[in-house]
Amino acid sequence: MDLKLLKSLSVTRASLCLTTVLLITACSGTQKSPTAAGITPPPVMAPLTATSDYYLEQANKSSGSYNIDWQLLAARSFLAGGHSQQALAVLQQLDKQNLSPQQMSEKQLIRAQSFVMEGDNETALTQLKQVSPSDLDSAAWASYLTLKGNAQLAENQASEAMFSFIQLNNYLLEPEAIQANNNQIWQLLNRHTEKQLQTMLAQSQDDNFRAWFELGLIQKLYRGQGSQLEQEIAFWKNQYPQHAASLYFPGSSQGIAGPAFKPQNVAVFLPLSGKYAAQGQAIRDGILKAYTAEGGSAQVNFLDTQTNSIAGLYQQATANGADFIVGPLLKSNIEELTRLNNTLPMLALNRVEDAGYNASQFYFALSPEGEAEQTAQKVFDDGRQHALVIAPRGRYGERMANAFSEEWLGLTGHKAEVHYFTDRQQMQKMIPDILRTNASQQRINQLRQQVSYNAKAEVRSRRDVQGIYIIAAPIELSIIKPFIDVTVSPFAEQMGIYTGSRSASTNMSKEQKLDLNLVYHSDLPIIIEPDNPYLSEAKTLWPSRSAGELRFYAIGIDAWHLIPQLAEMQADSSVKLKGVSGQLGLNSDNYVDSYLAWGQYVDGETKLITPAYLTQPEQSNALTPVSEETPINANAEFGFEETQLDTAPDNSFDNSYQEPATPQADSLELEVEPNEPQNTLSFEEEDLTETLESHSTDTPL
């Protein structure tokens, strides 16, 4: 193929990652053949200064070693523009030529980058095995290790990636790059247990690796011990004063986790009277439950945000010697308190926009958008490639549908199909339109008219839809699901139907659950997981409380359990709390993320299919621990492979509790939009928690 023809190849653009940038900026010198002819090319791995057209033109004018270098530069230029296919075509031309060892390594390095851009990390790693380190200078070697580590991470080879990144520190020059690399190493290191770190330390003969393993052990052995941890870190720094982790300490802006929060005087800001008293009291009872269960000795003072100003309550709390604040619940109260409080650590029970980062201020609330995003992940993980959403018209339904669709776009490359309803009558009419059975019936009618007799035919529903996400209240779901069942063709492939906690009702009869047969639904572990002791006790103590209030009870329990874990979670994103409101982790903005459990209605019963601690996606901030059974060899280039958690077995969930004869009235008084039916919520209260919004119509337990 003439090199000039490469310019006409069709290409697919892709975003460049950090490794591409390193490849572009790296430097290398190539030994030229004395028989080379043409303009002398710059080093192949030097910063690019021209277009791929220019490099190809020079290649056509050159011969020998110069010709090869110009082609390698052209391939790198194509990559810089996102044209991986053209880069691979250039490299394929070089397979026929006699390359020097250095040129061969440079070619394999560029080819590996092309495969990474194509999403084929496995092939990229195979290509990198053919690169000889001795043939690359330090800058190109940094590119090699960065590319290799990222490809290993993409292939879930976390331990191997950690070893690659540790070696990479030897070739980085910029402080920012070293700091970022140290943070990456630290996250990967914390995926290992104390026993694994001790094994690696015993096996390793390299001081660079040993220093990392010792630092990881210090964190695990002395976490939460305050001054003792600081002393051990200081001793470690004296041992390794020139180590990269000593010069550029890993972890958060405060370094490795500081002393755990162990408050002795906690002020809890909650609405204990007025409009939101039921929710505030449920959270209070959850805090008290967790406090008494652990035999707490701290002083806890509950302050009613409905009877005094936030400024007055804050002054009262500080005067009483508070050293930690839990709450408030309402957004407006949180915003006011954050303006007043710059000293006391705080765990607010809601999310606020543009709060700004404060290392001692944390935010904990259940997010409807987060639930929708997790549902998209669940549908995708179940192998379904085409999904649609059925949601109520209004702000809440549109927020949830948009969150699902955006997450679906990131997973599949296309947005989900979304349909909105406004009332029950429209719900019944829209299902045949969505599944296109109306169009099928019209075709049958036309055929019968054409042939002049009653031809036998079956109405067919569309076959491309594999999953449906229904955002609806329980009564709405009870209408939509049966209509889907009777509309879908009997010979069509079973599609998955998914709902969230908004659709949950804990007083459904077995007959009602039979109508929802095979529907997947997500919810808090306290509600969906079988034999949950907190659920049984709550039913006994508060039989008239709604499921929504029970969710606030769970938030209270987990809020108290989070306090001593926050510092460690802030320093290490792999640290998680197995809570009753979900699998809890802390993101870089100090927001607590919650991952829900998944169940399925099967033959009139609710079965747990995925506990909350198994629902977290692998590519999130969460890091899956490395298996204890995996062999470790710290001296080898590759340490050990990860093992994946098996799916938990199904467990029957007998939710046979019967509702009181007279249900309690809804505890919230949310306004309904003028154009929205009474069975569909709208949300005008900006300062409500996201959970208040999504569960205000729950029936009592």
XYZ file of C-alpha atoms in Angstrom, residues 472-474 499-505:
10
model
C -43.936 4.546 39.550
C -45.769 4.454 42.840
C -46.986 1.002 43.966
C -38.310 -0.840 39.575
C -36.894 1.057 42.516
C -37.726 1.773 46.129
C -40.443 4.245 45.111
C -42.493 1.284 43.860
C -42.010 -0.773 47.022
C -44.896 -1.470 49.355
